[in-house]
CSV table of C-alpha atoms in Angstrom, one decimal:
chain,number,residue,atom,x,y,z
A,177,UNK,CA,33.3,65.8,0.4
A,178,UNK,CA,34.7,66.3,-3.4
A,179,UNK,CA,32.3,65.5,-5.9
A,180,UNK,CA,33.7,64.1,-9.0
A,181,UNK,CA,32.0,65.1,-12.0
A,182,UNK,CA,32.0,63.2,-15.0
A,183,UNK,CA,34.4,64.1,-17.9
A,184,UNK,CA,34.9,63.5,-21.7
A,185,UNK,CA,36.0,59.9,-22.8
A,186,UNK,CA,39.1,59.0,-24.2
A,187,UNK,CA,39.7,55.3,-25.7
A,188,UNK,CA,42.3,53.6,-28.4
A,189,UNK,CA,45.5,51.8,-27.7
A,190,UNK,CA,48.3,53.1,-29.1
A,191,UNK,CA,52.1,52.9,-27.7
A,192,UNK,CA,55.6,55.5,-28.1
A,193,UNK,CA,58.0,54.3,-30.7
A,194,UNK,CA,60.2,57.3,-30.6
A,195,UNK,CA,60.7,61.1,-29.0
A,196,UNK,CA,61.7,63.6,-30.6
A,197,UNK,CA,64.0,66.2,-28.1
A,198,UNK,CA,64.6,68.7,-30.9
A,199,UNK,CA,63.6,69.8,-34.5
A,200,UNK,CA,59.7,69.1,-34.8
A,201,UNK,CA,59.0,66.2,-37.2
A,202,UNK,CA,56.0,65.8,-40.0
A,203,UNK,CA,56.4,63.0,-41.9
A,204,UNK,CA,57.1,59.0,-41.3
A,205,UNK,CA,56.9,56.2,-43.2
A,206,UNK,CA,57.6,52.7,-42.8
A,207,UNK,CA,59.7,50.5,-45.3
A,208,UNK,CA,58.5,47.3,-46.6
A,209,UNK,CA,61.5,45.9,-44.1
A,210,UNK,CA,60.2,47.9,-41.3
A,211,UNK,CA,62.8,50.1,-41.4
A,212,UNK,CA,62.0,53.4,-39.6
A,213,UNK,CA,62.3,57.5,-41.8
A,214,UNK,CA,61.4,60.7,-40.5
A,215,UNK,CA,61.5,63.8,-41.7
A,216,UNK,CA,62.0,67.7,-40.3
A,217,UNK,CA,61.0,70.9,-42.6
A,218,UNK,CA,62.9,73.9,-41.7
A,219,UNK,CA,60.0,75.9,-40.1
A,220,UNK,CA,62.9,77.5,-37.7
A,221,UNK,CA,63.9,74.5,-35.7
A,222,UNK,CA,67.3,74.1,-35.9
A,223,UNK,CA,67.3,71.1,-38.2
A,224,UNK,CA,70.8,69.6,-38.5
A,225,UNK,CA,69.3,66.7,-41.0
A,226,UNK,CA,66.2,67.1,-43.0
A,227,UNK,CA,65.8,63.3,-43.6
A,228,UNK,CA,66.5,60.6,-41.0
A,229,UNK,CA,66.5,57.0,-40.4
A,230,UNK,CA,65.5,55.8,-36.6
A,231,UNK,CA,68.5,53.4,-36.1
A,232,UNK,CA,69.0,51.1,-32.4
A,233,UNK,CA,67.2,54.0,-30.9
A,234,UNK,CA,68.8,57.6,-32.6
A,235,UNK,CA,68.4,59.4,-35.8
A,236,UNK,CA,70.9,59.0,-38.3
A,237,UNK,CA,70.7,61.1,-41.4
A,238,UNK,CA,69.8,59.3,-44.4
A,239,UNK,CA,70.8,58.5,-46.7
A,240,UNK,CA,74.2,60.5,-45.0
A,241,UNK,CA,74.6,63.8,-43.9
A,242,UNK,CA,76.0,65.1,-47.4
A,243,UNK,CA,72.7,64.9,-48.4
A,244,UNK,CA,71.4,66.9,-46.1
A,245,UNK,CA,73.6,69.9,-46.0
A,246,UNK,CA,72.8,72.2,-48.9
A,247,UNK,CA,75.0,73.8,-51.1
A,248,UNK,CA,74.5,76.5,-53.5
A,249,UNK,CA,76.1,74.1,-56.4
A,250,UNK,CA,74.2,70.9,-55.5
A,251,UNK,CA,70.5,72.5,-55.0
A,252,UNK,CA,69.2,69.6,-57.0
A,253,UNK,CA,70.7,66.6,-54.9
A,254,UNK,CA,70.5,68.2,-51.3
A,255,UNK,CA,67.7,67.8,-48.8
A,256,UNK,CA,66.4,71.8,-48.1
A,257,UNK,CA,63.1,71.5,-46.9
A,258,UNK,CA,61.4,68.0,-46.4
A,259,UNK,CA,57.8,67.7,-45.6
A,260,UNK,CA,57.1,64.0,-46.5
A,261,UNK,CA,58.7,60.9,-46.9
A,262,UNK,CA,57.4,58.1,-48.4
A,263,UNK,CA,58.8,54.4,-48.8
A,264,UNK,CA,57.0,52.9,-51.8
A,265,UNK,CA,57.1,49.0,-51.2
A,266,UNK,CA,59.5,47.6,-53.1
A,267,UNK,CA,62.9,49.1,-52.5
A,268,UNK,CA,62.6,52.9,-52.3
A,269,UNK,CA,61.9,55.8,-50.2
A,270,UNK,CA,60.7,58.8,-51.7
A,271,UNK,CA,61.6,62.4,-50.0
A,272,UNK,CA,59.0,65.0,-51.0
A,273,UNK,CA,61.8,68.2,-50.9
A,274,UNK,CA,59.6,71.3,-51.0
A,275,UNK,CA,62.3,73.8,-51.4
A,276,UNK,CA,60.5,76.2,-49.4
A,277,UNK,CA,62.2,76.8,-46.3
A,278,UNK,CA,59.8,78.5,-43.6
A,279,UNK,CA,57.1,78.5,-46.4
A,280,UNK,CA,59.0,81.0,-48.5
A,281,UNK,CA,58.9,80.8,-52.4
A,282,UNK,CA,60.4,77.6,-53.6
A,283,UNK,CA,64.0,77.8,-54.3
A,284,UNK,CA,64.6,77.1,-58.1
A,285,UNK,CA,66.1,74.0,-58.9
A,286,UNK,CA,65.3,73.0,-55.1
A,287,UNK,CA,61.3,71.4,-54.6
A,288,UNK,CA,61.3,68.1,-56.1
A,289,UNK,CA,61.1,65.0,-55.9
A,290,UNK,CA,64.1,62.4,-54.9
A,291,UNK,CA,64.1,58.2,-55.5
A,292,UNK,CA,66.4,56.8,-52.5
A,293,UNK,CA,67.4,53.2,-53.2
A,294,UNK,CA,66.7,51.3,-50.1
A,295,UNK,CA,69.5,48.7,-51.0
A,296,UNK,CA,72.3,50.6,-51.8
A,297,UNK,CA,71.1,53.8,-49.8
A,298,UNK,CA,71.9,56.0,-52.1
A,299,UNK,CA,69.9,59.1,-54.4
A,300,UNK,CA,69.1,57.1,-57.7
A,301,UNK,CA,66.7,59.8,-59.2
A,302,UNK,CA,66.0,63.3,-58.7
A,303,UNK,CA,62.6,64.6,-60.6
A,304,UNK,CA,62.5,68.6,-60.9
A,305,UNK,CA,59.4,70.5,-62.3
A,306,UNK,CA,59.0,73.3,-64.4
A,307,UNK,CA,57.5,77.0,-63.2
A,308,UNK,CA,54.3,75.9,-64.6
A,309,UNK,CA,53.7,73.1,-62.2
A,310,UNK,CA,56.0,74.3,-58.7
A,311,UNK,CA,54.5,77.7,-58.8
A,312,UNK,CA,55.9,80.4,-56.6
A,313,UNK,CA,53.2,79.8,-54.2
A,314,UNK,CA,53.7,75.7,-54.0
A,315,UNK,CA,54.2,74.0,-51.1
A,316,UNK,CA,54.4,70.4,-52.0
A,317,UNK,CA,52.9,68.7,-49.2
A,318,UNK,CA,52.3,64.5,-49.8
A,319,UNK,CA,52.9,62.0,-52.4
A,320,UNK,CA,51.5,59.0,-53.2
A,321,UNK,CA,52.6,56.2,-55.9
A,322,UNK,CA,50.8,53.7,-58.1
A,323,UNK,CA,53.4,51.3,-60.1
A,324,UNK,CA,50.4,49.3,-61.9
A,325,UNK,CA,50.1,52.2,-64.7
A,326,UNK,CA,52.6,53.7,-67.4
A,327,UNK,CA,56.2,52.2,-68.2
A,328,UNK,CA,57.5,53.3,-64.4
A,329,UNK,CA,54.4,54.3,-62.3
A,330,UNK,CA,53.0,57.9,-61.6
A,331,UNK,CA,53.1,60.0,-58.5
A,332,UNK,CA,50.4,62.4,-57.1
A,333,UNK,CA,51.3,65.2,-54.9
A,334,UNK,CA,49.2,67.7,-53.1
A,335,UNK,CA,50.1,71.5,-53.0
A,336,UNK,CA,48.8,72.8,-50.1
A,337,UNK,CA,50.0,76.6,-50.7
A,338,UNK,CA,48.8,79.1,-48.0
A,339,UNK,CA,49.0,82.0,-50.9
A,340,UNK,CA,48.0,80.7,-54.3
A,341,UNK,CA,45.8,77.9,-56.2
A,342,UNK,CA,45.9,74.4,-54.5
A,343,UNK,CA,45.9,71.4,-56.7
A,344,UNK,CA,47.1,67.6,-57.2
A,345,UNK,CA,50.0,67.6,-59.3
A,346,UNK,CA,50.6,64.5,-61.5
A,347,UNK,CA,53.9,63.0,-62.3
A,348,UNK,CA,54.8,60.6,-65.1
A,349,UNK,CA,58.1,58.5,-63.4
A,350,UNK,CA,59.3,57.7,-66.9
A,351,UNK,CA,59.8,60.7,-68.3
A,352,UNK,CA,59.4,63.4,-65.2
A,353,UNK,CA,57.2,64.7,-66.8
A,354,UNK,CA,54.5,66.7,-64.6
A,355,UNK,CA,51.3,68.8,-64.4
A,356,UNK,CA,48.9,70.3,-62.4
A,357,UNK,CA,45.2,69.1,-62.2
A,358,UNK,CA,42.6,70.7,-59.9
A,359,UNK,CA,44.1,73.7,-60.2
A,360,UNK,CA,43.2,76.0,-57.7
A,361,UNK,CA,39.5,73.7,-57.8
A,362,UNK,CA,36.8,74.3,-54.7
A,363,UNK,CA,38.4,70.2,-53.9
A,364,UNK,CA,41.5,71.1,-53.6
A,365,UNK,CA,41.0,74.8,-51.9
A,366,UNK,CA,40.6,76.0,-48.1
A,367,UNK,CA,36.8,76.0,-47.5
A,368,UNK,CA,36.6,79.4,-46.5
A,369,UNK,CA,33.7,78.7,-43.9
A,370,UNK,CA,35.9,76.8,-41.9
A,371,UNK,CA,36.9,78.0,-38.4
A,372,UNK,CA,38.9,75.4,-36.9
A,373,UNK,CA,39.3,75.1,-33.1
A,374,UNK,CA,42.1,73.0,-31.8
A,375,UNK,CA,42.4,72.8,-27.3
A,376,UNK,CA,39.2,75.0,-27.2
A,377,UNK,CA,40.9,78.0,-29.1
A,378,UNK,CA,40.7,79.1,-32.8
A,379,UNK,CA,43.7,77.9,-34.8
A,380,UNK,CA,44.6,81.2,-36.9
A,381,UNK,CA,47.7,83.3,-37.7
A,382,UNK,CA,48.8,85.6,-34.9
A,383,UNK,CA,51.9,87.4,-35.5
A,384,UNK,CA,54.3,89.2,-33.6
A,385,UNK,CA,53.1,92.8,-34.3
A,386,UNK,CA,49.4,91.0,-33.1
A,387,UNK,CA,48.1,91.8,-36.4
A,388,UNK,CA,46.3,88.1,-36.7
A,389,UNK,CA,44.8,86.1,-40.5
A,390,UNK,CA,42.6,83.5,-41.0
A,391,UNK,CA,44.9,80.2,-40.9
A,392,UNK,CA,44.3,78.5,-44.7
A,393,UNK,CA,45.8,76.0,-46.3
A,394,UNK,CA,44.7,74.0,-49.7
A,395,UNK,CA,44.9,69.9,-50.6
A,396,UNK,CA,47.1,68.4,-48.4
A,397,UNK,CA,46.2,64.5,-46.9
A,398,UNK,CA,46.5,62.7,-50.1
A,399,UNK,CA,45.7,58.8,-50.1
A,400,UNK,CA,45.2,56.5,-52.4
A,401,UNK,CA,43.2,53.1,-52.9
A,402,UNK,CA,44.4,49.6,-53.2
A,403,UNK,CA,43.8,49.0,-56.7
A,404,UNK,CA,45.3,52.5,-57.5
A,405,UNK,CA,42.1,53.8,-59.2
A,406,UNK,CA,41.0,55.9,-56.7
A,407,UNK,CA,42.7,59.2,-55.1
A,408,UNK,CA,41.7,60.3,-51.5
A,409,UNK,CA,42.4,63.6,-50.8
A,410,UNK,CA,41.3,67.1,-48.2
A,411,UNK,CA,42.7,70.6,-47.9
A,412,UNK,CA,44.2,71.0,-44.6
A,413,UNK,CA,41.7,74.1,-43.6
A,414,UNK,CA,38.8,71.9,-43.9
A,415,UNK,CA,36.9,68.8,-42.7
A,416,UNK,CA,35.8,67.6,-46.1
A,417,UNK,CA,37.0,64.8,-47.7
A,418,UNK,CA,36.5,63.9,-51.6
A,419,UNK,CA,38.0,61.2,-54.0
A,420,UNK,CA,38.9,61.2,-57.7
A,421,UNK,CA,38.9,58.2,-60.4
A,422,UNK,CA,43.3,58.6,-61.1
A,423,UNK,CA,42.7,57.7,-64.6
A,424,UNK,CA,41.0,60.8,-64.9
A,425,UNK,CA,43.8,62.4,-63.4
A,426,UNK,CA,46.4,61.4,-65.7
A,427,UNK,CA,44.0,61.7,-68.8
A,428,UNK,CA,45.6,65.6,-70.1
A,429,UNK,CA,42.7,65.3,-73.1
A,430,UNK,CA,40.6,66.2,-70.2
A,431,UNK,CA,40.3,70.0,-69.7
A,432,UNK,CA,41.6,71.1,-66.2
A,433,UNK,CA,38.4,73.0,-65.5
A,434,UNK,CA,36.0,70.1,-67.0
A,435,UNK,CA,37.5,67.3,-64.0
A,436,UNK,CA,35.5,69.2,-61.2
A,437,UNK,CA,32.7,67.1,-62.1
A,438,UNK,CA,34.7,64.0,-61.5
A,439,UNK,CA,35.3,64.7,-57.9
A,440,UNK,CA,33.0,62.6,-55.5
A,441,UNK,CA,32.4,64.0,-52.1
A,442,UNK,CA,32.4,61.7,-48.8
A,443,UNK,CA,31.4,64.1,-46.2
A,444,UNK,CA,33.1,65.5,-43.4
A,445,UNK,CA,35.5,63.0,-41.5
A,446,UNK,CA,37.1,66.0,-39.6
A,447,UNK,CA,39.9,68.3,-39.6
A,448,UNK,CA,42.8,66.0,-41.4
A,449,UNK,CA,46.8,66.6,-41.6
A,450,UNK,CA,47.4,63.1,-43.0
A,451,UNK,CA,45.7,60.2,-44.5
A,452,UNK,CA,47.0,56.8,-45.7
A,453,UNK,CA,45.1,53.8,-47.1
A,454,UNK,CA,44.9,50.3,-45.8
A,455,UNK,CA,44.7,47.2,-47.8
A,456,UNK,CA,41.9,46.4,-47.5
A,457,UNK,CA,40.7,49.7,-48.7
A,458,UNK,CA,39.9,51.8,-45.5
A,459,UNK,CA,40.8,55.3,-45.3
A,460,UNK,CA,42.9,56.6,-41.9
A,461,UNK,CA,42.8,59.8,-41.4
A,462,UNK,CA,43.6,62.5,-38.4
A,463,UNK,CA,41.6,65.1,-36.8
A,464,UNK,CA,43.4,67.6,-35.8
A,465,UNK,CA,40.5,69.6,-34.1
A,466,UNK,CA,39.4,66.7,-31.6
A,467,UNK,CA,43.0,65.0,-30.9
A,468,UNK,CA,41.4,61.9,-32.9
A,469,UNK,CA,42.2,59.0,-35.6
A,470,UNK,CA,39.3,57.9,-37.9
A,471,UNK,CA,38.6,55.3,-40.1
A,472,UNK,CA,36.9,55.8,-43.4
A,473,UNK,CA,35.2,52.3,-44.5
A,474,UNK,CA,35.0,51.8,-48.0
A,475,UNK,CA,31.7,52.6,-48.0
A,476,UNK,CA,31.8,55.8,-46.6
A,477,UNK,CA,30.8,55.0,-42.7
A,478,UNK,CA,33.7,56.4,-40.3
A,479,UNK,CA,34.3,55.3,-36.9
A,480,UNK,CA,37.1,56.7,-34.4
A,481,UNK,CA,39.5,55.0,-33.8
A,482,UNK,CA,41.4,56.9,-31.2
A,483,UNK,CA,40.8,60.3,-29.1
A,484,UNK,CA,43.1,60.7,-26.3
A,485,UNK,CA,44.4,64.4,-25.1
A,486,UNK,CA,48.4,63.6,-26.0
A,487,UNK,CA,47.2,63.2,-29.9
A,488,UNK,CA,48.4,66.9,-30.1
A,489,UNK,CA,47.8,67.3,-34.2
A,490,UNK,CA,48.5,63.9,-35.5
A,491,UNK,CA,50.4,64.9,-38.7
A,492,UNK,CA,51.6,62.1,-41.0
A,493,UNK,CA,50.5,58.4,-40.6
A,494,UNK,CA,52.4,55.5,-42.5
A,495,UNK,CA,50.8,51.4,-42.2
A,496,UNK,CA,53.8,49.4,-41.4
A,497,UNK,CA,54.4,45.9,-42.7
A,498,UNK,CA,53.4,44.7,-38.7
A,499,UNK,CA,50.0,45.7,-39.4
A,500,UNK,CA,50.4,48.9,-37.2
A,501,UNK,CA,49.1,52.8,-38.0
A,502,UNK,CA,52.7,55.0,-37.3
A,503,UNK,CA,51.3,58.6,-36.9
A,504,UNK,CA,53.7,61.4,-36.0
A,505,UNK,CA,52.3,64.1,-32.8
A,506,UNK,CA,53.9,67.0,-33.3
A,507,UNK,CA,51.7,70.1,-31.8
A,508,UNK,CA,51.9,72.2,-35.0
A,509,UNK,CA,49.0,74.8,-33.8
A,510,UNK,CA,51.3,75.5,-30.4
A,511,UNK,CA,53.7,76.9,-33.2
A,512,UNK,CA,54.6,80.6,-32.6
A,513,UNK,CA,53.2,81.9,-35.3
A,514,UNK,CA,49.9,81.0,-34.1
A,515,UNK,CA,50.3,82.6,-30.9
A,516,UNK,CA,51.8,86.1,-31.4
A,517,UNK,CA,55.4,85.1,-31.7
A,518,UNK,CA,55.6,82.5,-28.5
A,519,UNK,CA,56.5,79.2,-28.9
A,520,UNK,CA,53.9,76.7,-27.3
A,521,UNK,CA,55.2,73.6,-27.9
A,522,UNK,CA,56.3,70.7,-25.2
A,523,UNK,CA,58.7,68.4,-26.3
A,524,UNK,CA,58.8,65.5,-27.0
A,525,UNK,CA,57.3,65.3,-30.1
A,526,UNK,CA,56.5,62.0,-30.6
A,527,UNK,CA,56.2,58.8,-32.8
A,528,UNK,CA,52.9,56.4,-32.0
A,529,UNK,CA,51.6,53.8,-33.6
A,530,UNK,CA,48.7,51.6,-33.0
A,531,UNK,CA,47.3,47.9,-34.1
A,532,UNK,CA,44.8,48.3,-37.1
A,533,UNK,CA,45.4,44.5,-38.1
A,534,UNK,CA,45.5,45.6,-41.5
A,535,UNK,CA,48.4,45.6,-44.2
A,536,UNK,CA,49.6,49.0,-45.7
A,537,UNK,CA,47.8,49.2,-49.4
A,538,UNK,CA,50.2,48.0,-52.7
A,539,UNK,CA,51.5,50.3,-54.8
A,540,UNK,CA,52.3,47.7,-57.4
């Protein structure tokens, strides 16, 4: 007789909206319209569109494939690297170009960040930065917008560089202007205890020669609260997650090294890729170590939502207009750089999403 003995639980509800049979996505969001984006980085894939718009069941570049093929005399208006996109609520989606293909240093001219008019789908505004805010270590990881403050909103972005100073970098959408805050700041920084274990093995670099590195990476997820007055944000090598008053932020009388005092700290809520806010002020966040989805209540008690073996590294999560959590599953650790030069990953990637019953939080 067989005995069965008992294993670990899985629970949460959550349903395929797309698979992916080639390049490995990150990001998603989801329009105000519930019109579908995705995005692929060059990490080595072959990516034949960096941006894309799910359309009757296929990926269509977006806004067209001009966009997305890069020449040396249209740096600043051609896709090269995307990690995130993000549509902002009322009429545009926002691609997060990092320049940086397979992490190198970013291309000048080439990270930035693009406005895409949802109605006429086309590029309405491209916002470069100078070499004192895209560093030759950035990686510009995640945006987020608030329209409520200044003539034309700001955005805050994370830099999540594997070889330099992490930080939040602010932008003022009138004038482009843009600086960094945080800079390099234990908040925004790899916690350097961390030893993160994702299928039962440690995640770190192992490269072909099998010379191996500590895997670290500085302030990526990147959320922001309902009212816009609050900034959610974690380094990607870490399980901490902290918040910052965005007034402070965008106040530049405040001394860079003086706003370490303004960070709260929530406690560990896990291992987190992405993060997005809810309405109603909840927090969503990944964990990447434990195949998991939690919930950050306002006031600070988490819950898990979901924890199911195929959420293999939940990367970027949007709230769509139908009240559901779109999270992208794209097995980054079974990369082959973690795993001396051999590629790990099963495809399909995937799109999921599951029912939060809650609206995506406004920008404006």
């Amino acid at each position: 007789m067989q005995m069965m003995l008992p294993s670990e639980k899985y629970f949460g509800k959550f349903e395929v909206v797309f698979l992916f049979y080639g390049a490995m996505p990150t990001g998603v969001t989801v329009s105000e319209t519930g019109r579908i984006f995705i995005c692929f980085p060059k990490w080595g894939d072959d990516v034949k569109f960096a941006v894309a718009e799910i359309v009757l069941g296929t990926l269509q570049p977006y806004p067209c494939l001009d966009a997305n093929l890069i020449r040396q005399s249209n740096i600043t208006t051609s896709f090269i690297s995307v990690q995130s996109v993000v549509a902002d609520g009322k009429g545009t989606l926002w691609v997060l170009d990092t320049g940086a293909p397979n992490f190198s240093e970013p291309i000048k001219g080439g990270a930035k960040l693009v406005a895409v008019d949802l109605n006429t789908n086309s590029i309405r505004r491209v916002f470069t930065f100078t070499e004192d805010v895209v560093l030759p270590t950035t990686y510009l990881n995640d945006v987020r917008f608030d329209f409520r403050v200044g003539k034309a909103g700001y955005a805050y972005i994370t830099d999540s560089s594997s070889r330099g100073p992490g930080a939040i970098i602010v932008v003022d959408l009138e004038t482009g202007y843009a600086w960094r805050r945080l800079n390099g700041a234990n908040s925004t920084s790899p916690d350097p205890f961390l030893l993160p274990k994702v299928e039962g093995e440690i995640l770190m670099n192992r490269n072909k020669d099998g010379s191996t590195s500590p895997f670290r990476l500085a302030s990526d997820g990147i959320a922001i609260s309902p009212d816009g007055k609050t900034l959610y944000f974690c380094p990607l090598s870490s399980r901490h997650l902290y918040s910052i008053s965005t007034e402070v932020l965008r106040d530049r009388t405040i001394p860079d090294m003086n706003l370490q005092n303004n960070v709260k700290y929530w406690g560990e809520k896990g291992a987190s890729d992405g993060m997005i806010t809810g309405a109603e002020g909840n927090v969503y966040a990944g964990d990447y170590e434990n195949n998991s989805i939690r919930k950050i209540l306002p006031n600070g008690n988490m819950e898990t939502i979901a924890h199911d073996p195929r959420i293999l590294w939940p990367d970027t999560f949007s709230i769509g207009p139908d009240q559901y959590l779109y999270f992208v599953v794209n097995q980054l650790h079974r990369q082959a750089r973690f795993h001396y030069g051999y590629d790990l990953r099963q495809k399909p990637y995937s799109l999921l999403r599951m029912k939060i019953d809650e609206p995506p939080a406004p920008t404006f």
